[in-house]
CSV table of N, CA and C in Angstrom, one decimal:
chain,number,residue,atom,x,y,z
A,287,MET,N,-31.3,25.7,17.0
A,287,MET,CA,-30.2,25.0,17.4
A,287,MET,C,-30.5,23.4,17.5
A,288,GLU,N,-29.6,22.3,16.6
A,288,GLU,CA,-29.9,20.8,16.8
A,288,GLU,C,-28.8,20.3,17.6
A,289,ALA,N,-29.6,19.2,18.2
A,289,ALA,CA,-28.9,18.4,19.5
A,289,ALA,C,-27.8,17.5,19.0
A,290,THR,N,-26.5,17.5,19.3
A,290,THR,CA,-25.8,16.4,18.9
A,290,THR,C,-25.7,15.2,19.7
A,291,ALA,N,-25.1,14.0,19.2
A,291,ALA,CA,-24.9,12.9,19.9
A,291,ALA,C,-23.4,13.0,20.6
A,292,SER,N,-23.8,12.9,21.6
A,292,SER,CA,-22.4,13.0,22.3
A,292,SER,C,-20.9,13.9,21.9
A,293,GLY,N,-21.9,15.2,21.8
A,293,GLY,CA,-21.1,16.2,21.5
A,293,GLY,C,-19.9,16.4,20.6
A,294,GLY,N,-20.7,15.1,19.5
A,294,GLY,CA,-19.9,15.3,18.3
A,294,GLY,C,-20.6,16.4,17.0
A,295,ASP,N,-20.4,16.6,16.2
A,295,ASP,CA,-20.9,17.5,14.9
A,295,ASP,C,-22.5,17.1,14.1
A,296,ARG,N,-22.5,15.9,14.5
A,296,ARG,CA,-23.8,15.0,14.1
A,296,ARG,C,-25.1,15.0,14.9
A,297,PRO,N,-26.0,15.6,14.4
A,297,PRO,CA,-27.3,15.6,14.6
A,297,PRO,C,-27.8,14.6,15.4
A,298,VAL,N,-28.3,14.2,16.4
A,298,VAL,CA,-28.8,13.1,17.1
A,298,VAL,C,-29.7,12.2,16.2
A,299,GLY,N,-29.5,11.1,16.0
A,299,GLY,CA,-30.5,10.2,15.2
A,299,GLY,C,-29.7,10.0,13.6
A,300,GLN,N,-28.7,11.1,13.4
A,300,GLN,CA,-27.9,10.5,12.4
A,300,GLN,C,-26.8,9.9,12.2
A,301,ALA,N,-26.6,9.1,11.4
A,301,ALA,CA,-25.8,7.7,11.3
A,301,ALA,C,-24.6,8.5,11.2
A,302,ALA,N,-23.3,8.0,11.4
A,302,ALA,CA,-22.1,7.9,11.2
A,302,ALA,C,-21.8,7.7,9.6
A,303,PRO,N,-20.9,8.7,9.0
A,303,PRO,CA,-21.0,8.5,8.1
A,303,PRO,C,-20.7,7.1,7.1
A,304,LEU,N,-19.7,6.4,8.3
A,304,LEU,CA,-19.4,5.3,7.9
A,304,LEU,C,-20.0,3.8,8.0
A,305,THR,N,-20.8,4.1,8.9
A,305,THR,CA,-21.6,3.2,9.4
A,305,THR,C,-23.3,3.4,8.8
A,306,ASP,N,-23.6,4.4,7.7
A,306,ASP,CA,-24.5,4.3,7.2
A,306,ASP,C,-24.4,3.6,5.8
A,307,PRO,N,-25.3,2.4,5.9
A,307,PRO,CA,-25.4,1.2,4.7
A,307,PRO,C,-25.2,2.0,3.4
A,308,ALA,N,-25.6,3.1,2.8
A,308,ALA,CA,-26.1,3.9,1.8
A,308,ALA,C,-24.5,4.6,1.7
A,309,HIS,N,-24.3,4.9,2.6
A,309,HIS,CA,-22.6,5.6,2.2
A,309,HIS,C,-21.6,4.3,2.3
A,310,LEU,N,-21.7,3.3,2.6
A,310,LEU,CA,-20.8,2.0,2.6
A,310,LEU,C,-20.7,1.5,1.1
A,311,GLY,N,-22.0,1.8,0.7
A,311,GLY,CA,-22.6,1.4,-0.6
A,311,GLY,C,-22.1,2.3,-1.9
A,312,ARG,N,-22.1,3.1,-1.6
A,312,ARG,CA,-21.5,4.2,-2.2
A,312,ARG,C,-20.1,4.2,-2.4
A,313,ILE,N,-19.8,4.0,-1.2
A,313,ILE,CA,-17.9,4.0,-1.2
A,313,ILE,C,-17.1,2.5,-1.8
A,314,ARG,N,-17.7,1.4,-2.0
A,314,ARG,CA,-17.7,0.2,-2.2
A,314,ARG,C,-17.8,0.4,-3.7
A,315,ALA,N,-19.0,1.2,-4.2
A,315,ALA,CA,-19.1,1.2,-6.0
A,315,ALA,C,-17.9,1.7,-6.4
A,316,MET,N,-17.6,3.3,-5.6
A,316,MET,CA,-16.5,3.8,-6.2
A,316,MET,C,-15.4,3.3,-6.3
A,317,LEU,N,-14.7,2.6,-5.6
A,317,LEU,CA,-13.7,1.7,-5.4
A,317,LEU,C,-13.9,0.6,-6.6
A,318,VAL,N,-14.9,0.1,-6.7
A,318,VAL,CA,-14.7,-1.1,-7.9
A,318,VAL,C,-14.7,-0.5,-8.9
A,319,LEU,N,-15.8,0.7,-9.3
A,319,LEU,CA,-15.5,1.7,-10.5
A,319,LEU,C,-14.0,1.9,-11.1
A,320,GLY,N,-13.5,2.2,-9.6
A,320,GLY,CA,-12.1,3.0,-9.9
A,320,GLY,C,-10.7,1.7,-10.2
A,321,GLY,N,-11.6,0.4,-10.1
A,321,GLY,CA,-10.5,-0.5,-10.6
A,321,GLY,C,-10.1,-1.4,-9.4
A,322,VAL,N,-10.7,-1.2,-8.0
A,322,VAL,CA,-10.1,-2.1,-6.9
A,322,VAL,C,-10.6,-3.3,-7.0
A,323,PRO,N,-9.7,-4.3,-7.2
A,323,PRO,CA,-10.6,-6.0,-7.1
A,323,PRO,C,-11.3,-6.2,-5.7
A,324,TRP,N,-12.3,-6.8,-6.4
A,324,TRP,CA,-13.1,-7.1,-4.9
A,324,TRP,C,-12.8,-7.8,-3.4
A,325,ASP,N,-11.5,-8.2,-4.0
A,325,ASP,CA,-10.8,-9.1,-2.6
A,325,ASP,C,-10.3,-7.7,-2.0
A,326,GLN,N,-9.6,-6.7,-2.4
A,326,GLN,CA,-9.2,-5.8,-1.3
A,326,GLN,C,-10.1,-4.5,-1.3
A,327,LEU,N,-11.5,-4.5,-1.4
A,327,LEU,CA,-12.6,-3.8,-0.8
A,327,LEU,C,-12.7,-3.1,0.3
A,328,ASP,N,-12.3,-4.2,1.5
A,328,ASP,CA,-12.6,-4.0,2.4
A,328,ASP,C,-11.0,-3.2,3.0
A,329,ASP,N,-10.0,-3.3,2.2
A,329,ASP,CA,-8.8,-2.5,2.7
A,329,ASP,C,-9.0,-1.1,2.3
A,330,GLY,N,-9.6,-0.9,0.8
A,330,GLY,CA,-10.1,0.4,0.2
A,330,GLY,C,-11.1,1.4,1.6
A,331,VAL,N,-12.1,0.5,1.8
A,331,VAL,CA,-13.1,1.0,3.0
A,331,VAL,C,-12.2,1.7,4.2
A,332,GLN,N,-11.1,0.7,4.6
A,332,GLN,CA,-10.8,1.0,5.9
A,332,GLN,C,-9.6,2.3,5.3
A,333,GLN,N,-9.1,2.5,4.0
A,333,GLN,CA,-8.4,3.8,4.0
A,333,GLN,C,-9.2,5.0,3.9
A,334,VAL,N,-10.7,4.4,3.6
A,334,VAL,CA,-11.1,5.9,3.5
A,334,VAL,C,-12.0,6.4,5.0
A,335,ARG,N,-12.0,5.4,5.4
A,335,ARG,CA,-12.0,5.2,7.7
A,335,ARG,C,-11.1,6.5,8.1
A,336,LEU,N,-9.9,5.8,7.3
A,336,LEU,CA,-8.0,6.5,7.7
A,336,LEU,C,-8.6,8.0,7.4
A,337,LYS,N,-9.0,8.2,6.2
A,337,LYS,CA,-8.7,9.8,5.6
A,337,LYS,C,-10.1,10.3,6.6
A,338,LEU,N,-10.9,9.8,6.7
A,338,LEU,CA,-12.3,10.4,7.6
A,338,LEU,C,-11.8,10.5,9.0
A,339,LEU,N,-11.1,9.8,9.7
A,339,LEU,CA,-10.3,10.2,10.8
A,339,LEU,C,-9.2,11.2,11.3
A,340,GLU,N,-8.5,10.7,9.9
A,340,GLU,CA,-7.6,12.1,9.6
A,340,GLU,C,-8.1,13.4,9.6
A,341,ASP,N,-9.2,13.5,9.1
A,341,ASP,CA,-9.3,14.9,8.9
A,341,ASP,C,-10.5,15.4,9.9
A,342,GLN,N,-11.0,14.8,11.0
A,342,GLN,CA,-11.6,14.9,12.0
A,342,GLN,C,-10.9,15.1,13.2
A,343,ALA,N,-9.5,14.6,13.0
A,343,ALA,CA,-8.3,15.0,14.0
A,343,ALA,C,-7.8,16.3,13.5
A,344,ARG,N,-7.8,17.1,12.6
A,344,ARG,CA,-7.3,18.0,12.6
A,344,ARG,C,-7.9,19.1,13.4
A,345,PRO,N,-7.1,20.0,13.7
A,345,PRO,CA,-7.6,21.0,14.8
A,345,PRO,C,-8.3,22.1,14.5
A,346,ASP,N,-7.8,22.6,13.0
A,346,ASP,CA,-8.7,23.5,12.4
A,346,ASP,C,-9.4,22.9,11.1
A,347,ARG,N,-10.3,21.8,11.3
A,347,ARG,CA,-11.5,21.2,10.8
A,347,ARG,C,-12.5,21.7,10.9
A,348,THR,N,-13.4,22.2,9.5
A,348,THR,CA,-14.9,22.3,9.6
A,348,THR,C,-15.2,21.3,9.2
A,349,ALA,N,-17.0,21.2,9.9
A,349,ALA,CA,-17.5,20.1,9.5
A,349,ALA,C,-17.9,19.8,8.2
A,350,ILE,N,-18.1,18.7,7.9
A,350,ILE,CA,-17.9,18.0,6.3
A,350,ILE,C,-19.8,18.4,6.3
A,351,ARG,N,-19.9,19.1,5.5
A,351,ARG,CA,-21.6,19.7,4.9
A,351,ARG,C,-22.1,18.4,4.1
A,352,GLU,N,-21.3,17.7,3.0
A,352,GLU,CA,-21.9,16.5,2.6
A,352,GLU,C,-21.0,15.5,2.6
A,353,PRO,N,-21.0,14.4,3.5
A,353,PRO,CA,-20.5,13.5,3.8
A,353,PRO,C,-20.5,12.6,2.9
A,354,LEU,N,-21.9,12.6,2.1
A,354,LEU,CA,-21.4,11.7,1.2
A,354,LEU,C,-21.0,12.1,-0.1
A,355,ALA,N,-20.8,13.2,-0.3
A,355,ALA,CA,-20.0,13.9,-1.6
A,355,ALA,C,-18.5,13.7,-1.1
A,356,TRP,N,-18.1,14.0,0.1
A,356,TRP,CA,-16.8,13.7,0.8
A,356,TRP,C,-16.5,12.4,0.3
A,357,LEU,N,-17.0,11.7,1.0
A,357,LEU,CA,-16.5,10.1,0.9
A,357,LEU,C,-16.1,9.6,-0.8
A,358,THR,N,-17.4,9.9,-1.2
A,358,THR,CA,-17.4,9.4,-2.8
A,358,THR,C,-16.0,10.1,-3.4
A,359,THR,N,-15.6,11.3,-3.1
A,359,THR,CA,-14.3,11.9,-3.5
A,359,THR,C,-13.4,10.9,-3.2
A,360,VAL,N,-13.1,10.4,-1.5
A,360,VAL,CA,-12.0,10.3,-1.2
A,360,VAL,C,-12.0,8.9,-1.6
A,361,ALA,N,-12.9,8.0,-1.8
A,361,ALA,CA,-13.1,6.7,-2.4
A,361,ALA,C,-12.6,6.7,-3.4
A,362,SER,N,-13.2,7.7,-4.5
A,362,SER,CA,-12.4,7.5,-5.9
A,362,SER,C,-10.8,7.9,-5.8
A,363,ARG,N,-10.2,8.5,-4.8
A,363,ARG,CA,-9.0,9.2,-4.7
A,363,ARG,C,-8.1,7.8,-4.4
A,364,VAL,N,-8.4,7.0,-3.4
A,364,VAL,CA,-8.0,5.9,-3.2
A,364,VAL,C,-8.2,5.0,-4.3
A,365,ALA,N,-9.0,4.9,-5.1
A,365,ALA,CA,-9.4,3.9,-6.5
A,365,ALA,C,-8.0,4.5,-6.9
A,366,ALA,N,-7.9,5.8,-7.4
A,366,ALA,CA,-6.8,6.2,-8.7
A,366,ALA,C,-5.1,5.9,-7.8
A,367,ASP,N,-5.3,6.0,-6.2
A,367,ASP,CA,-4.2,5.9,-5.8
A,367,ASP,C,-3.6,3.9,-6.1
A,368,TRP,N,-4.8,3.2,-6.0
A,368,TRP,CA,-4.5,1.9,-5.9
A,368,TRP,C,-4.2,1.4,-7.4
A,369,GLN,N,-4.6,2.3,-8.2
A,369,GLN,CA,-4.2,1.8,-9.8
A,369,GLN,C,-2.8,2.9,-10.1
A,370,ARG,N,-2.4,3.7,-9.7
A,370,ARG,CA,-1.0,4.0,-9.7
A,370,ARG,C,0.2,3.2,-8.9
A,371,GLU,N,-0.3,2.6,-8.0
A,371,GLU,CA,0.6,1.7,-7.3
A,371,GLU,C,0.8,0.3,-8.3
A,372,ARG,N,-0.8,-0.1,-8.4
A,372,ARG,CA,-0.4,-1.2,-9.6
A,372,ARG,C,0.5,-0.9,-10.6
A,373,SER,N,0.0,0.1,-11.4
A,373,SER,CA,0.8,0.5,-12.8
A,373,SER,C,2.4,0.5,-12.2
A,374,LYS,N,2.9,0.9,-11.2
A,374,LYS,CA,4.4,0.7,-10.8
A,374,LYS,C,4.8,-0.5,-10.8
A,375,ASP,N,3.9,-1.2,-10.0
A,375,ASP,CA,4.6,-2.6,-10.0
A,375,ASP,C,4.9,-3.5,-11.4
A,376,ALA,N,3.4,-3.3,-12.1
A,376,ALA,CA,3.6,-3.8,-13.7
A,376,ALA,C,5.0,-3.3,-14.2
A,377,GLY,N,5.2,-2.0,-14.3
A,377,GLY,CA,6.6,-1.1,-14.6
A,377,GLY,C,7.9,-1.9,-14.3
A,378,LEU,N,7.9,-2.4,-12.7
A,378,LEU,CA,9.1,-3.1,-12.2
A,378,LEU,C,9.0,-4.1,-12.7
A,379,ARG,N,8.2,-5.4,-12.9
A,379,ARG,CA,8.1,-6.4,-13.6
A,379,ARG,C,8.9,-6.3,-14.8
A,380,ALA,N,8.4,-5.5,-15.8
A,380,ALA,CA,8.6,-5.2,-17.2
A,380,ALA,C,10.4,-5.1,-17.0
A,381,ARG,N,10.4,-4.4,-16.0
A,381,ARG,CA,12.2,-3.7,-16.3
A,381,ARG,C,12.8,-5.4,-15.3
A,382,LEU,N,12.2,-5.8,-14.7
A,382,LEU,CA,13.2,-7.1,-14.3
A,382,LEU,C,13.4,-7.9,-15.3
A,383,ALA,N,12.1,-8.4,-16.3
A,383,ALA,CA,11.8,-9.1,-17.0
A,383,ALA,C,13.2,-9.0,-18.2
A,384,ALA,N,13.1,-7.6,-18.2
A,384,ALA,CA,13.9,-7.3,-19.6
A,384,ALA,C,15.5,-7.0,-19.3
A,385,ARG,N,15.8,-7.2,-18.0
A,385,ARG,CA,17.1,-7.2,-17.6
A,385,ARG,C,17.6,-8.6,-17.5
A,386,TRP,N,16.7,-9.7,-16.9
A,386,TRP,CA,17.0,-11.0,-17.0
A,386,TRP,C,17.3,-11.5,-18.4
A,387,LEU,N,16.2,-11.0,-19.3
A,387,LEU,CA,16.4,-11.3,-21.0
A,387,LEU,C,17.6,-11.0,-21.5
A,388,ARG,N,18.5,-9.8,-20.8
A,388,ARG,CA,19.6,-9.6,-21.3
A,388,ARG,C,20.7,-10.4,-20.8
A,389,ASP,N,21.0,-10.6,-19.6
A,389,ASP,CA,21.6,-11.3,-18.7
A,389,ASP,C,20.8,-12.3,-17.8
A,390,PRO,N,20.7,-13.4,-18.0
A,390,PRO,CA,20.2,-14.6,-17.6
A,390,PRO,C,20.7,-15.0,-16.1
A,391,PRO,N,20.5,-15.0,-15.2
A,391,PRO,CA,21.4,-15.7,-13.8
A,391,PRO,C,22.0,-17.0,-14.3
A,392,HIS,N,23.2,-17.3,-13.6
A,392,HIS,CA,23.9,-18.8,-13.6
A,392,HIS,C,23.4,-19.7,-12.6
A,393,ALA,N,22.8,-19.8,-12.8
A,393,ALA,CA,22.3,-21.2,-12.1
A,393,ALA,C,23.4,-22.4,-11.2
A,394,GLN,N,23.5,-22.4,-10.1
A,394,GLN,CA,24.4,-23.2,-9.5
A,394,GLN,C,23.6,-24.9,-8.8
A,395,PRO,N,24.2,-25.7,-8.4
A,395,PRO,CA,23.0,-26.9,-8.1
A,395,PRO,C,22.2,-26.4,-6.5
A,396,ASP,N,22.9,-25.6,-5.8
A,396,ASP,CA,22.3,-25.2,-4.3
A,396,ASP,C,21.4,-24.1,-4.4
A,397,ASP,N,21.3,-23.2,-5.7
A,397,ASP,CA,20.9,-21.7,-6.1
A,397,ASP,C,19.3,-21.9,-6.0
A,398,ARG,N,18.8,-23.1,-6.5
A,398,ARG,CA,17.5,-23.6,-6.3
A,398,ARG,C,16.8,-23.6,-5.1
A,399,ALA,N,17.5,-24.3,-4.1
A,399,ALA,CA,17.1,-24.3,-2.9
A,399,ALA,C,17.3,-22.9,-2.0
A,400,LEU,N,18.1,-22.3,-2.1
A,400,LEU,CA,18.0,-20.8,-1.9
A,400,LEU,C,17.2,-19.7,-2.7
A,401,ALA,N,16.9,-19.8,-3.5
A,401,ALA,CA,15.9,-19.0,-4.4
A,401,ALA,C,14.7,-19.6,-3.8
A,402,LEU,N,14.2,-20.7,-3.5
A,402,LEU,CA,12.9,-20.8,-2.9
A,402,LEU,C,12.5,-20.3,-1.3
A,403,ALA,N,13.6,-20.6,-0.7
A,403,ALA,CA,13.9,-20.3,0.4
A,403,ALA,C,13.7,-18.4,0.9
A,404,VAL,N,14.5,-17.8,0.0
A,404,VAL,CA,14.2,-16.5,-0.1
A,404,VAL,C,13.3,-16.0,-0.6
A,405,ALA,N,12.2,-17.1,-2.2
A,405,ALA,CA,11.3,-16.4,-2.4
A,405,ALA,C,10.2,-16.5,-1.3
A,406,ASP,N,10.0,-17.9,-0.4
A,406,ASP,CA,9.0,-17.9,0.8
A,406,ASP,C,9.0,-17.0,2.0
A,407,ALA,N,10.6,-16.7,2.0
A,407,ALA,CA,10.9,-15.6,3.3
A,407,ALA,C,10.6,-14.0,3.0
A,408,LEU,N,10.8,-13.7,1.5
A,408,LEU,CA,10.2,-12.8,0.7
A,408,LEU,C,8.6,-12.4,0.8
A,409,GLY,N,8.0,-13.6,0.6
A,409,GLY,CA,6.5,-13.9,0.7
A,409,GLY,C,5.6,-13.3,2.4
A,410,ALA,N,7.0,-13.6,3.3
A,410,ALA,CA,6.5,-13.2,4.7
A,410,ALA,C,6.6,-12.0,4.9
A,411,LEU,N,7.0,-10.9,4.0
A,411,LEU,CA,7.3,-9.9,4.5
A,411,LEU,C,5.9,-8.7,4.0
A,412,SER,N,6.2,-7.4,4.4
A,412,SER,CA,4.9,-6.8,4.1
A,412,SER,C,4.9,-6.1,2.4
A,413,PRO,N,4.2,-5.8,1.8
A,413,PRO,CA,3.9,-5.1,0.6
A,413,PRO,C,5.1,-4.4,0.5
A,414,ALA,N,4.9,-3.2,1.0
A,414,ALA,CA,5.8,-2.4,1.3
A,414,ALA,C,7.4,-2.7,1.5
A,415,GLN,N,7.9,-3.4,2.2
A,415,GLN,CA,9.0,-4.3,2.5
A,415,GLN,C,9.7,-4.9,1.4
A,416,ARG,N,8.7,-5.6,0.6
A,416,ARG,CA,8.8,-6.2,-0.5
A,416,ARG,C,9.3,-5.3,-2.0
A,417,GLN,N,8.7,-4.6,-1.7
A,417,GLN,CA,8.9,-3.3,-2.9
A,417,GLN,C,9.9,-2.9,-2.4
A,418,VAL,N,10.6,-2.2,-1.6
A,418,VAL,CA,11.9,-1.6,-1.3
A,418,VAL,C,12.7,-2.5,-2.0
A,419,LEU,N,13.0,-3.8,-1.0
A,419,LEU,CA,13.8,-4.6,-1.2
A,419,LEU,C,13.7,-5.2,-3.2
A,420,ALA,N,13.0,-5.6,-3.6
A,420,ALA,CA,13.0,-5.8,-5.3
A,420,ALA,C,13.5,-4.5,-6.1
A,421,LEU,N,13.1,-2.8,-5.8
A,421,LEU,CA,13.3,-1.9,-6.3
A,421,LEU,C,14.9,-1.8,-6.0
A,422,ARG,N,15.3,-2.1,-4.8
A,422,ARG,CA,17.1,-1.8,-4.5
A,422,ARG,C,17.7,-2.9,-4.7
A,423,TYR,N,17.5,-4.3,-4.7
A,423,TYR,CA,18.1,-5.3,-5.0
A,423,TYR,C,18.1,-5.8,-6.4
A,424,TYR,N,16.9,-6.5,-6.8
A,424,TYR,CA,16.5,-6.7,-8.2
A,424,TYR,C,16.6,-5.7,-9.6
A,425,ALA,N,15.9,-4.3,-9.2
A,425,ALA,CA,15.9,-3.3,-10.2
A,425,ALA,C,17.6,-2.5,-9.8
A,426,ASP,N,18.0,-2.6,-9.2
A,426,ASP,CA,19.3,-2.0,-8.8
A,426,ASP,C,18.7,-0.8,-8.7
A,427,LEU,N,17.9,0.0,-7.9
A,427,LEU,CA,17.9,1.6,-8.0
A,427,LEU,C,18.9,1.9,-6.6
A,428,THR,N,19.1,3.2,-6.6
A,428,THR,CA,19.4,4.0,-6.0
A,428,THR,C,18.7,4.2,-4.8
A,429,VAL,N,18.5,4.6,-3.5
A,429,VAL,CA,17.8,5.1,-2.3
A,429,VAL,C,16.8,6.3,-3.3
A,430,LEU,N,17.3,7.3,-3.6
A,430,LEU,CA,17.4,8.4,-4.1
A,430,LEU,C,16.0,7.8,-5.2
A,431,ASP,N,16.5,6.9,-5.8
A,431,ASP,CA,15.6,6.6,-7.2
A,431,ASP,C,14.5,6.2,-6.8
A,432,ILE,N,14.5,5.1,-5.7
A,432,ILE,CA,13.4,4.7,-5.2
A,432,ILE,C,12.3,6.0,-4.1
A,433,ALA,N,12.8,6.7,-3.5
A,433,ALA,CA,12.4,7.3,-2.8
A,433,ALA,C,11.4,8.4,-4.3
A,434,GLU,N,11.9,9.0,-4.7
A,434,GLU,CA,11.2,9.8,-6.3
A,434,GLU,C,10.6,8.8,-7.2
A,435,LEU,N,10.3,7.6,-7.2
A,435,LEU,CA,9.6,6.5,-7.7
A,435,LEU,C,8.1,6.2,-6.8
A,436,LEU,N,8.5,6.1,-5.8
A,436,LEU,CA,7.3,6.0,-4.9
A,436,LEU,C,6.5,7.4,-4.1
A,437,GLY,N,7.6,8.4,-4.1
A,437,GLY,CA,7.1,9.3,-3.5
A,437,GLY,C,6.8,9.4,-2.4
A,438,ILE,N,8.0,9.0,-1.5
A,438,ILE,CA,8.5,8.8,0.0
A,438,ILE,C,9.9,9.4,-0.4
A,439,PRO,N,9.9,10.0,1.5
A,439,PRO,CA,11.6,10.6,1.7
A,439,PRO,C,12.4,9.8,1.7
A,440,PRO,N,13.7,10.1,1.5
A,440,PRO,CA,14.5,8.8,1.2
A,440,PRO,C,14.8,7.8,2.8
A,441,GLY,N,14.4,8.8,3.7
A,441,GLY,CA,14.8,8.3,5.1
A,441,GLY,C,13.5,7.6,5.6
A,442,THR,N,12.6,7.4,4.5
A,442,THR,CA,11.9,6.3,4.6
A,442,THR,C,12.2,5.1,4.1
A,443,VAL,N,12.6,5.4,2.8
A,443,VAL,CA,13.3,4.2,1.8
A,443,VAL,C,14.3,3.7,3.0
A,444,LYS,N,14.9,4.1,3.5
A,444,LYS,CA,16.2,3.8,4.0
A,444,LYS,C,16.0,2.9,5.2
A,445,SER,N,14.8,3.4,6.0
A,445,SER,CA,14.1,2.3,7.1
A,445,SER,C,13.5,1.4,6.8
A,446,ARG,N,12.6,1.7,5.9
A,446,ARG,CA,12.1,0.1,5.2
A,446,ARG,C,12.8,-0.9,4.7
A,447,LEU,N,14.2,-0.5,4.3
A,447,LEU,CA,14.7,-1.5,3.5
A,447,LEU,C,15.7,-2.0,5.1
A,448,HIS,N,16.2,-1.1,5.9
A,448,HIS,CA,16.6,-1.9,7.0
A,448,HIS,C,15.8,-2.4,8.0
A,449,HIS,N,14.7,-2.5,7.9
A,449,HIS,CA,13.8,-3.4,8.9
A,449,HIS,C,13.6,-4.7,7.7
A,450,ALA,N,13.6,-4.5,6.4
A,450,ALA,CA,13.1,-5.7,5.4
A,450,ALA,C,14.0,-6.6,6.1
A,451,LEU,N,15.4,-5.7,5.6
A,451,LEU,CA,16.4,-6.5,5.5
A,451,LEU,C,16.5,-7.5,7.1
A,452,GLY,N,16.6,-6.8,8.0
A,452,GLY,CA,16.7,-7.3,9.5
A,452,GLY,C,15.4,-8.8,9.7
A,453,ALA,N,14.3,-8.2,9.1
A,453,ALA,CA,12.9,-9.5,8.7
A,453,ALA,C,13.3,-10.7,8.0
A,454,LEU,N,14.0,-10.3,6.9
A,454,LEU,CA,14.7,-11.4,5.9
A,454,LEU,C,15.6,-12.0,6.7
A,455,ARG,N,16.2,-11.6,7.3
A,455,ARG,CA,17.9,-12.3,8.0
A,455,ARG,C,17.2,-13.0,9.1
A,456,THR,N,16.2,-12.5,9.9
A,456,THR,CA,15.5,-13.4,10.9
A,456,THR,C,15.2,-14.5,10.0
A,457,ARG,N,14.1,-14.0,9.7
A,457,ARG,CA,13.2,-15.5,8.9
A,457,ARG,C,13.8,-16.6,8.3
A,458,LEU,N,15.1,-16.2,7.2
A,458,LEU,CA,16.7,-17.1,7.0
A,458,LEU,C,17.3,-18.1,8.1
A,459,HIS,N,17.3,-17.2,9.1
A,459,HIS,CA,18.2,-17.7,10.2
A,459,HIS,C,16.8,-18.9,10.7
A,460,ASP,N,15.9,-18.2,11.0
A,460,ASP,CA,15.1,-19.4,11.6
A,460,ASP,C,14.5,-20.8,10.9
A,461,THR,N,14.7,-20.2,9.3
A,461,THR,CA,14.5,-21.7,9.0
A,461,THR,C,15.5,-22.5,8.3
A,462,GLU,N,16.8,-22.0,8.7
A,462,GLU,CA,18.4,-22.5,9.1
A,462,GLU,C,19.0,-22.4,7.3
A,463,VAL,N,18.7,-21.4,6.6
A,463,VAL,CA,19.1,-21.6,5.4
A,463,VAL,C,20.7,-20.5,5.5
A,464,ILE,N,20.6,-19.7,6.6
A,464,ILE,CA,22.1,-19.0,6.8
A,464,ILE,C,22.3,-19.3,8.1
């Protein structure tokens, strides 16, 4: 029987899967090969770490026999998720552009300043909040359509919309736009 480090499943002297430089290098390589941009690699590594922690927190879990293989698989799935999200955003941009070409907005003299203030306020929101606001108010999708498109429950969409609108309202109020 092997001794373990601090009562864990790891033999003494064996590095934790996400602190071993070889493992980190493999994870980064899988993320890059999966199309994750260099500036988002640290976020990808954090997502892999989160998946590892979630797996270790499961009460019914069994020890990971091949940590490097497991981490490589998870990293490739994180990269695939990143690509899927990127393609959703590209589709949204295309739909918005097509809609504006059919029916361009009619500008008023004060609209430019308001548009810049709203764009600045939107930029301060989290990506998830911006995403649901854009889908709801720019793409004119229903809560159910957004939930289906993003693969999340309708209640989550409603919650994100509520918090995003509150944050947007606060930001515009603080900058004295409204």
